[in-house]
Amino acid sequence: MTTVDSAKVILKKTFSIALIFNALITLGCVAGIIFGFYVSYPYWRPYAPYLVDGNLFWLAIAAAVINIFPSAAIGRALHTGRFLFHHYVYGFFVLAGSSAFVFFFTPVPLLSLFFVDSSSVAVNAGRVFLLAGLALFLDDLPDVSKRIEGGLNWMKTKAYQVRKPLHALQILTGFIAIYCGISITLSTIYDDPMRALPNSFAIVTLFITGITSFALAKKKAWLKITPPEPEPAKLFV
């Protein structure tokens, strides 16, 4: 493999991890919005009147979740090798380090990290590194253990059986993710410009999630999914 080919492989792998990372950011941002919506219900209607119902954010969550598997598949189709360890080991180190950072250096409990509205640099740094570690971990998840790989293969088999509904749902939820992003944008511009910076994270990640949904649907990512090959029978002598 030439240097140019190696660079292309690395860039494609990085792109795959970035898509997973964005999906996780969407989950983190939307989790906080939904939590606030239910805690404050019926006194807060998020981003009304531009967003007709706060429950639509559940479909934005679905868009992010549906995008994770085909995004990871982009990278898993490549043979990048590894530097010293598998990616999941580095992901575990980042997860452990960021968890310790949040525990010792922020006032927010780890389990509540994505359910509080905070502009603290330390809190947001903890969120970013936690999600980055999780993205690395998910990218290499099948290599963690044979049992996990078997569980993922079982899920892949089930997904193959409903690949057409998943394809349609990916398109629908992609539209909803972009609609949610537009609603937050309009609400920020016309109603609450002081929240432009914190809202920008949710806006950008929702738009990227929606665009990713359309791009993967155009490539028919879910329609092209194939069931895992059965393992060869073991011979006992």
mmCIF file of C-alpha atoms in Angstrom:
data_model
loop_
_atom_site.group_PDB
_atom_site.id
_atom_site.type_symbol
_atom_site.label_atom_id
_atom_site.label_comp_id
_atom_site.label_asym_id
_atom_site.label_seq_id
_atom_site.Cartn_x
_atom_site.Cartn_y
_atom_site.Cartn_z
ATOM 1 C CA MET A 1 0.000 0.000 0.000
ATOM 2 C CA THR A 2 1.406 3.386 -1.022
ATOM 3 C CA THR A 3 1.697 6.377 1.278
ATOM 4 C CA VAL A 4 -1.217 8.067 -0.487
ATOM 5 C CA ASP A 5 -3.386 4.975 -0.092
ATOM 6 C CA SER A 6 -2.451 4.722 3.578
ATOM 7 C CA ALA A 7 -3.362 8.373 4.094
ATOM 8 C CA LYS A 8 -6.737 7.824 2.422
ATOM 9 C CA VAL A 9 -7.447 4.844 4.654
ATOM 10 C CA ILE A 10 -6.531 6.788 7.791
ATOM 11 C CA LEU A 11 -8.667 9.754 6.718
ATOM 12 C CA LYS A 12 -11.620 7.489 5.990
ATOM 13 C CA LYS A 13 -11.210 5.792 9.360
ATOM 14 C CA THR A 14 -11.042 9.177 11.073
ATOM 15 C CA PHE A 15 -14.160 10.256 9.198
ATOM 16 C CA SER A 16 -15.959 7.129 10.411
ATOM 17 C CA ILE A 17 -15.039 7.833 14.038
ATOM 18 C CA ALA A 18 -16.050 11.487 13.588
ATOM 19 C CA LEU A 19 -19.515 10.417 12.429
ATOM 20 C CA ILE A 20 -19.883 8.192 15.488
ATOM 21 C CA PHE A 21 -18.667 11.058 17.669
ATOM 22 C CA ASN A 22 -21.224 13.430 16.162
ATOM 23 C CA ALA A 23 -24.028 10.918 16.719
ATOM 24 C CA LEU A 24 -22.999 10.704 20.375
ATOM 25 C CA ILE A 25 -22.912 14.507 20.654
ATOM 26 C CA THR A 26 -26.454 14.572 19.280
ATOM 27 C CA LEU A 27 -27.506 12.073 21.928
ATOM 28 C CA GLY A 28 -25.841 14.141 24.653
ATOM 29 C CA CYS A 29 -27.347 17.451 23.549
ATOM 30 C CA VAL A 30 -30.827 16.089 22.989
ATOM 31 C CA ALA A 31 -30.780 14.147 26.265
ATOM 32 C CA GLY A 32 -30.421 17.418 28.146
ATOM 33 C CA ILE A 33 -33.233 19.053 26.173
ATOM 34 C CA ILE A 34 -35.621 16.142 26.713
ATOM 35 C CA PHE A 35 -34.763 15.996 30.412
ATOM 36 C CA GLY A 36 -35.525 19.701 30.779
ATOM 37 C CA PHE A 37 -38.714 19.277 28.771
ATOM 38 C CA TYR A 38 -40.115 16.572 31.029
ATOM 39 C CA VAL A 39 -38.920 18.129 34.280
ATOM 40 C CA SER A 40 -40.459 21.497 33.362
ATOM 41 C CA TYR A 41 -43.591 20.132 31.677
ATOM 42 C CA PRO A 42 -46.047 21.754 31.024
ATOM 43 C CA TYR A 43 -44.359 25.080 31.749
ATOM 44 C CA TRP A 44 -41.651 24.831 29.089
ATOM 45 C CA ARG A 45 -42.349 24.004 25.488
ATOM 46 C CA PRO A 46 -38.891 23.769 23.930
ATOM 47 C CA TYR A 47 -38.303 26.189 21.090
ATOM 48 C CA ALA A 48 -42.009 26.909 20.574
ATOM 49 C CA PRO A 49 -43.644 28.014 18.357
ATOM 50 C CA TYR A 50 -41.032 26.828 15.858
ATOM 51 C CA LEU A 51 -41.001 23.263 17.206
ATOM 52 C CA VAL A 52 -44.506 21.819 17.359
ATOM 53 C CA ASP A 53 -43.750 19.253 20.076
ATOM 54 C CA GLY A 54 -40.745 18.565 22.268
ATOM 55 C CA ASN A 55 -41.314 14.828 21.894
ATOM 56 C CA LEU A 56 -39.966 15.102 18.349
ATOM 57 C CA PHE A 57 -36.511 15.128 19.902
ATOM 58 C CA TRP A 58 -36.980 11.399 20.496
ATOM 59 C CA LEU A 59 -36.894 10.973 16.725
ATOM 60 C CA ALA A 60 -33.698 13.017 16.608
ATOM 61 C CA ILE A 61 -32.266 10.531 19.098
ATOM 62 C CA ALA A 62 -33.432 7.717 16.826
ATOM 63 C CA ALA A 63 -31.650 9.381 13.897
ATOM 64 C CA ALA A 64 -28.374 9.428 15.815
ATOM 65 C CA VAL A 65 -28.718 5.816 16.955
ATOM 66 C CA ILE A 66 -29.624 4.592 13.464
ATOM 67 C CA ASN A 67 -26.555 6.357 12.052
ATOM 68 C CA ILE A 68 -24.060 4.773 14.441
ATOM 69 C CA PHE A 69 -23.910 1.281 12.928
ATOM 70 C CA PRO A 70 -23.433 2.286 9.262
ATOM 71 C CA SER A 71 -20.991 5.001 10.347
ATOM 72 C CA ALA A 72 -18.922 2.426 12.210
ATOM 73 C CA ALA A 73 -19.162 0.063 9.239
ATOM 74 C CA ILE A 74 -17.338 2.630 7.084
ATOM 75 C CA GLY A 75 -14.277 2.313 9.283
ATOM 76 C CA ARG A 76 -14.532 -1.392 9.998
ATOM 77 C CA ALA A 77 -14.324 -2.164 6.287
ATOM 78 C CA LEU A 78 -10.793 -0.744 6.307
ATOM 79 C CA HIS A 79 -7.586 -2.413 7.421
ATOM 80 C CA THR A 80 -5.762 0.283 9.343
ATOM 81 C CA GLY A 81 -3.862 -1.977 11.690
ATOM 82 C CA ARG A 82 -3.241 -0.735 15.186
ATOM 83 C CA PHE A 83 -0.625 1.191 17.093
ATOM 84 C CA LEU A 84 0.318 -0.849 20.182
ATOM 85 C CA PHE A 85 -3.309 -1.514 21.173
ATOM 86 C CA HIS A 86 -6.789 -1.850 19.715
ATOM 87 C CA HIS A 87 -8.842 1.348 19.478
ATOM 88 C CA TYR A 88 -11.132 0.216 22.263
ATOM 89 C CA VAL A 89 -8.182 0.206 24.677
ATOM 90 C CA TYR A 90 -7.484 3.857 23.923
ATOM 91 C CA GLY A 91 -11.204 4.510 24.169
ATOM 92 C CA PHE A 92 -11.260 2.890 27.594
ATOM 93 C CA PHE A 93 -8.334 5.032 28.757
ATOM 94 C CA VAL A 94 -10.045 8.210 27.533
ATOM 95 C CA LEU A 95 -13.325 7.156 29.165
ATOM 96 C CA ALA A 96 -11.601 6.385 32.453
ATOM 97 C CA GLY A 97 -9.571 9.595 32.408
ATOM 98 C CA SER A 98 -12.499 11.832 31.515
ATOM 99 C CA SER A 99 -14.710 10.143 34.121
ATOM 100 C CA ALA A 100 -12.070 10.784 36.779
ATOM 101 C CA PHE A 101 -11.742 14.389 35.598
ATOM 102 C CA VAL A 102 -15.494 14.958 35.881
ATOM 103 C CA PHE A 103 -15.606 13.299 39.296
ATOM 104 C CA PHE A 104 -12.736 15.272 40.826
ATOM 105 C CA PHE A 105 -12.762 18.603 39.010
ATOM 106 C CA THR A 106 -16.386 19.454 38.238
ATOM 107 C CA PRO A 107 -19.370 20.086 40.514
ATOM 108 C CA VAL A 108 -21.629 17.906 38.365
ATOM 109 C CA PRO A 109 -22.186 14.209 39.204
ATOM 110 C CA LEU A 110 -21.028 11.924 36.412
ATOM 111 C CA LEU A 111 -24.474 10.376 35.946
ATOM 112 C CA SER A 112 -26.028 13.838 35.585
ATOM 113 C CA LEU A 113 -23.380 15.199 33.234
ATOM 114 C CA PHE A 114 -25.648 15.447 30.195
ATOM 115 C CA PHE A 115 -28.780 16.463 32.087
ATOM 116 C CA VAL A 116 -27.628 19.810 33.455
ATOM 117 C CA ASP A 117 -27.408 23.151 31.696
ATOM 118 C CA SER A 118 -23.860 24.315 32.336
ATOM 119 C CA SER A 119 -21.532 26.728 30.560
ATOM 120 C CA SER A 120 -18.561 25.590 32.651
ATOM 121 C CA VAL A 121 -15.476 24.906 30.542
ATOM 122 C CA ALA A 122 -14.543 21.974 32.781
ATOM 123 C CA VAL A 123 -17.998 20.398 32.503
ATOM 124 C CA ASN A 124 -18.132 20.744 28.732
ATOM 125 C CA ALA A 125 -14.566 19.489 28.348
ATOM 126 C CA GLY A 126 -15.535 16.448 30.391
ATOM 127 C CA ARG A 127 -18.509 15.859 28.114
ATOM 128 C CA VAL A 128 -16.416 16.105 24.954
ATOM 129 C CA PHE A 129 -13.683 13.753 26.138
ATOM 130 C CA LEU A 130 -16.195 11.289 27.536
ATOM 131 C CA LEU A 131 -17.979 11.107 24.186
ATOM 132 C CA ALA A 132 -14.674 10.946 22.303
ATOM 133 C CA GLY A 133 -13.603 7.960 24.379
ATOM 134 C CA LEU A 134 -16.960 6.306 23.818
ATOM 135 C CA ALA A 135 -16.643 6.880 20.059
ATOM 136 C CA LEU A 136 -13.258 5.129 20.011
ATOM 137 C CA PHE A 137 -14.687 2.314 22.104
ATOM 138 C CA LEU A 138 -17.724 1.827 19.860
ATOM 139 C CA ASP A 139 -15.596 1.939 16.727
ATOM 140 C CA ASP A 140 -13.725 -1.153 17.886
ATOM 141 C CA LEU A 141 -16.500 -2.774 19.922
ATOM 142 C CA PRO A 142 -16.568 -6.164 18.116
ATOM 143 C CA ASP A 143 -12.920 -6.717 19.043
ATOM 144 C CA VAL A 144 -13.545 -6.356 22.773
ATOM 145 C CA SER A 145 -14.656 -9.962 23.194
ATOM 146 C CA LYS A 146 -16.159 -12.862 21.267
ATOM 147 C CA ARG A 147 -19.316 -12.607 23.357
ATOM 148 C CA ILE A 148 -19.829 -8.962 22.408
ATOM 149 C CA GLU A 149 -19.080 -9.773 18.780
ATOM 150 C CA GLY A 150 -21.678 -12.535 18.932
ATOM 151 C CA GLY A 151 -24.222 -10.145 20.414
ATOM 152 C CA LEU A 152 -23.531 -7.596 17.698
ATOM 153 C CA ASN A 153 -23.879 -10.276 15.033
ATOM 154 C CA TRP A 154 -27.246 -11.232 16.530
ATOM 155 C CA MET A 155 -28.325 -7.586 16.350
ATOM 156 C CA LYS A 156 -27.072 -7.407 12.762
ATOM 157 C CA THR A 157 -29.170 -10.447 11.873
ATOM 158 C CA LYS A 158 -32.261 -8.836 13.382
ATOM 159 C CA ALA A 159 -31.494 -5.551 11.614
ATOM 160 C CA TYR A 160 -31.219 -7.413 8.312
ATOM 161 C CA GLN A 161 -34.761 -8.672 8.800
ATOM 162 C CA VAL A 162 -36.095 -5.106 9.118
ATOM 163 C CA ARG A 163 -33.617 -3.372 6.816
ATOM 164 C CA LYS A 164 -36.307 -1.729 4.666
ATOM 165 C CA PRO A 165 -38.133 -0.119 7.624
ATOM 166 C CA LEU A 166 -34.748 0.987 8.994
ATOM 167 C CA HIS A 167 -33.923 2.598 5.654
ATOM 168 C CA ALA A 168 -37.232 4.475 5.626
ATOM 169 C CA LEU A 169 -36.860 5.431 9.283
ATOM 170 C CA GLN A 170 -33.383 6.785 8.630
ATOM 171 C CA ILE A 171 -34.786 9.200 6.060
ATOM 172 C CA LEU A 172 -37.717 10.232 8.261
ATOM 173 C CA THR A 173 -35.628 10.790 11.376
ATOM 174 C CA GLY A 174 -33.050 12.676 9.312
ATOM 175 C CA PHE A 175 -35.753 15.167 8.334
ATOM 176 C CA ILE A 176 -36.838 15.464 11.964
ATOM 177 C CA ALA A 177 -33.257 16.072 13.137
ATOM 178 C CA ILE A 178 -32.867 18.922 10.653
ATOM 179 C CA TYR A 179 -36.297 20.292 11.595
ATOM 180 C CA CYS A 180 -35.258 20.306 15.254
ATOM 181 C CA GLY A 181 -32.037 22.091 14.308
ATOM 182 C CA ILE A 182 -33.966 24.714 12.335
ATOM 183 C CA SER A 183 -36.377 25.207 15.246
ATOM 184 C CA ILE A 184 -33.536 25.798 17.702
ATOM 185 C CA THR A 185 -31.905 28.195 15.227
ATOM 186 C CA LEU A 186 -35.068 30.277 14.789
ATOM 187 C CA SER A 187 -35.765 30.289 18.519
ATOM 188 C CA THR A 188 -32.218 31.432 19.224
ATOM 189 C CA ILE A 189 -32.308 34.209 16.625
ATOM 190 C CA TYR A 190 -35.713 35.635 17.456
ATOM 191 C CA ASP A 191 -36.362 34.723 21.088
ATOM 192 C CA ASP A 192 -33.144 34.011 22.972
ATOM 193 C CA PRO A 193 -30.006 35.347 21.243
ATOM 194 C CA MET A 194 -28.105 35.223 24.547
ATOM 195 C CA ARG A 195 -28.014 31.436 24.193
ATOM 196 C CA ALA A 196 -26.445 31.537 20.752
ATOM 197 C CA LEU A 197 -23.199 29.883 21.856
ATOM 198 C CA PRO A 198 -24.606 26.985 23.927
ATOM 199 C CA ASN A 199 -27.391 26.371 21.410
ATOM 200 C CA SER A 200 -24.920 26.304 18.533
ATOM 201 C CA PHE A 201 -23.625 22.887 19.610
ATOM 202 C CA ALA A 202 -27.082 21.326 19.378
ATOM 203 C CA ILE A 203 -27.830 23.128 16.114
ATOM 204 C CA VAL A 204 -24.647 21.999 14.371
ATOM 205 C CA THR A 205 -24.796 18.402 15.563
ATOM 206 C CA LEU A 206 -28.468 18.048 14.592
ATOM 207 C CA PHE A 207 -27.767 19.359 11.099
ATOM 208 C CA ILE A 208 -24.809 17.002 10.710
ATOM 209 C CA THR A 209 -26.905 14.091 11.967
ATOM 210 C CA GLY A 210 -29.659 14.893 9.481
ATOM 211 C CA ILE A 211 -27.232 15.247 6.577
ATOM 212 C CA THR A 212 -25.513 12.013 7.605
ATOM 213 C CA SER A 213 -28.881 10.255 7.603
ATOM 214 C CA PHE A 214 -29.559 11.394 4.052
ATOM 215 C CA ALA A 215 -26.059 10.514 2.851
ATOM 216 C CA LEU A 216 -26.214 7.022 4.330
ATOM 217 C CA ALA A 217 -29.738 6.522 3.002
ATOM 218 C CA LYS A 218 -28.575 7.580 -0.463
ATOM 219 C CA LYS A 219 -25.855 4.942 -0.251
ATOM 220 C CA LYS A 220 -28.545 2.479 0.905
ATOM 221 C CA ALA A 221 -26.419 1.610 3.911
ATOM 222 C CA TRP A 222 -29.140 -0.317 5.717
ATOM 223 C CA LEU A 223 -30.453 -1.951 2.541
ATOM 224 C CA LYS A 224 -26.971 -3.292 1.795
ATOM 225 C CA ILE A 225 -26.543 -4.845 5.217
ATOM 226 C CA THR A 226 -25.862 -8.573 5.087
ATOM 227 C CA PRO A 227 -26.338 -11.126 7.844
ATOM 228 C CA PRO A 228 -23.108 -12.377 9.404
ATOM 229 C CA GLU A 229 -21.738 -15.606 8.046
ATOM 230 C CA PRO A 230 -22.343 -18.576 10.339
ATOM 231 C CA GLU A 231 -19.295 -19.810 12.172
ATOM 232 C CA PRO A 232 -17.885 -23.085 10.884
ATOM 233 C CA ALA A 233 -18.756 -26.111 12.939
ATOM 234 C CA LYS A 234 -16.110 -27.129 15.435
ATOM 235 C CA LEU A 235 -14.656 -30.562 15.010
ATOM 236 C CA PHE A 236 -13.916 -32.538 18.115
ATOM 237 C CA VAL A 237 -11.344 -35.256 17.873
#
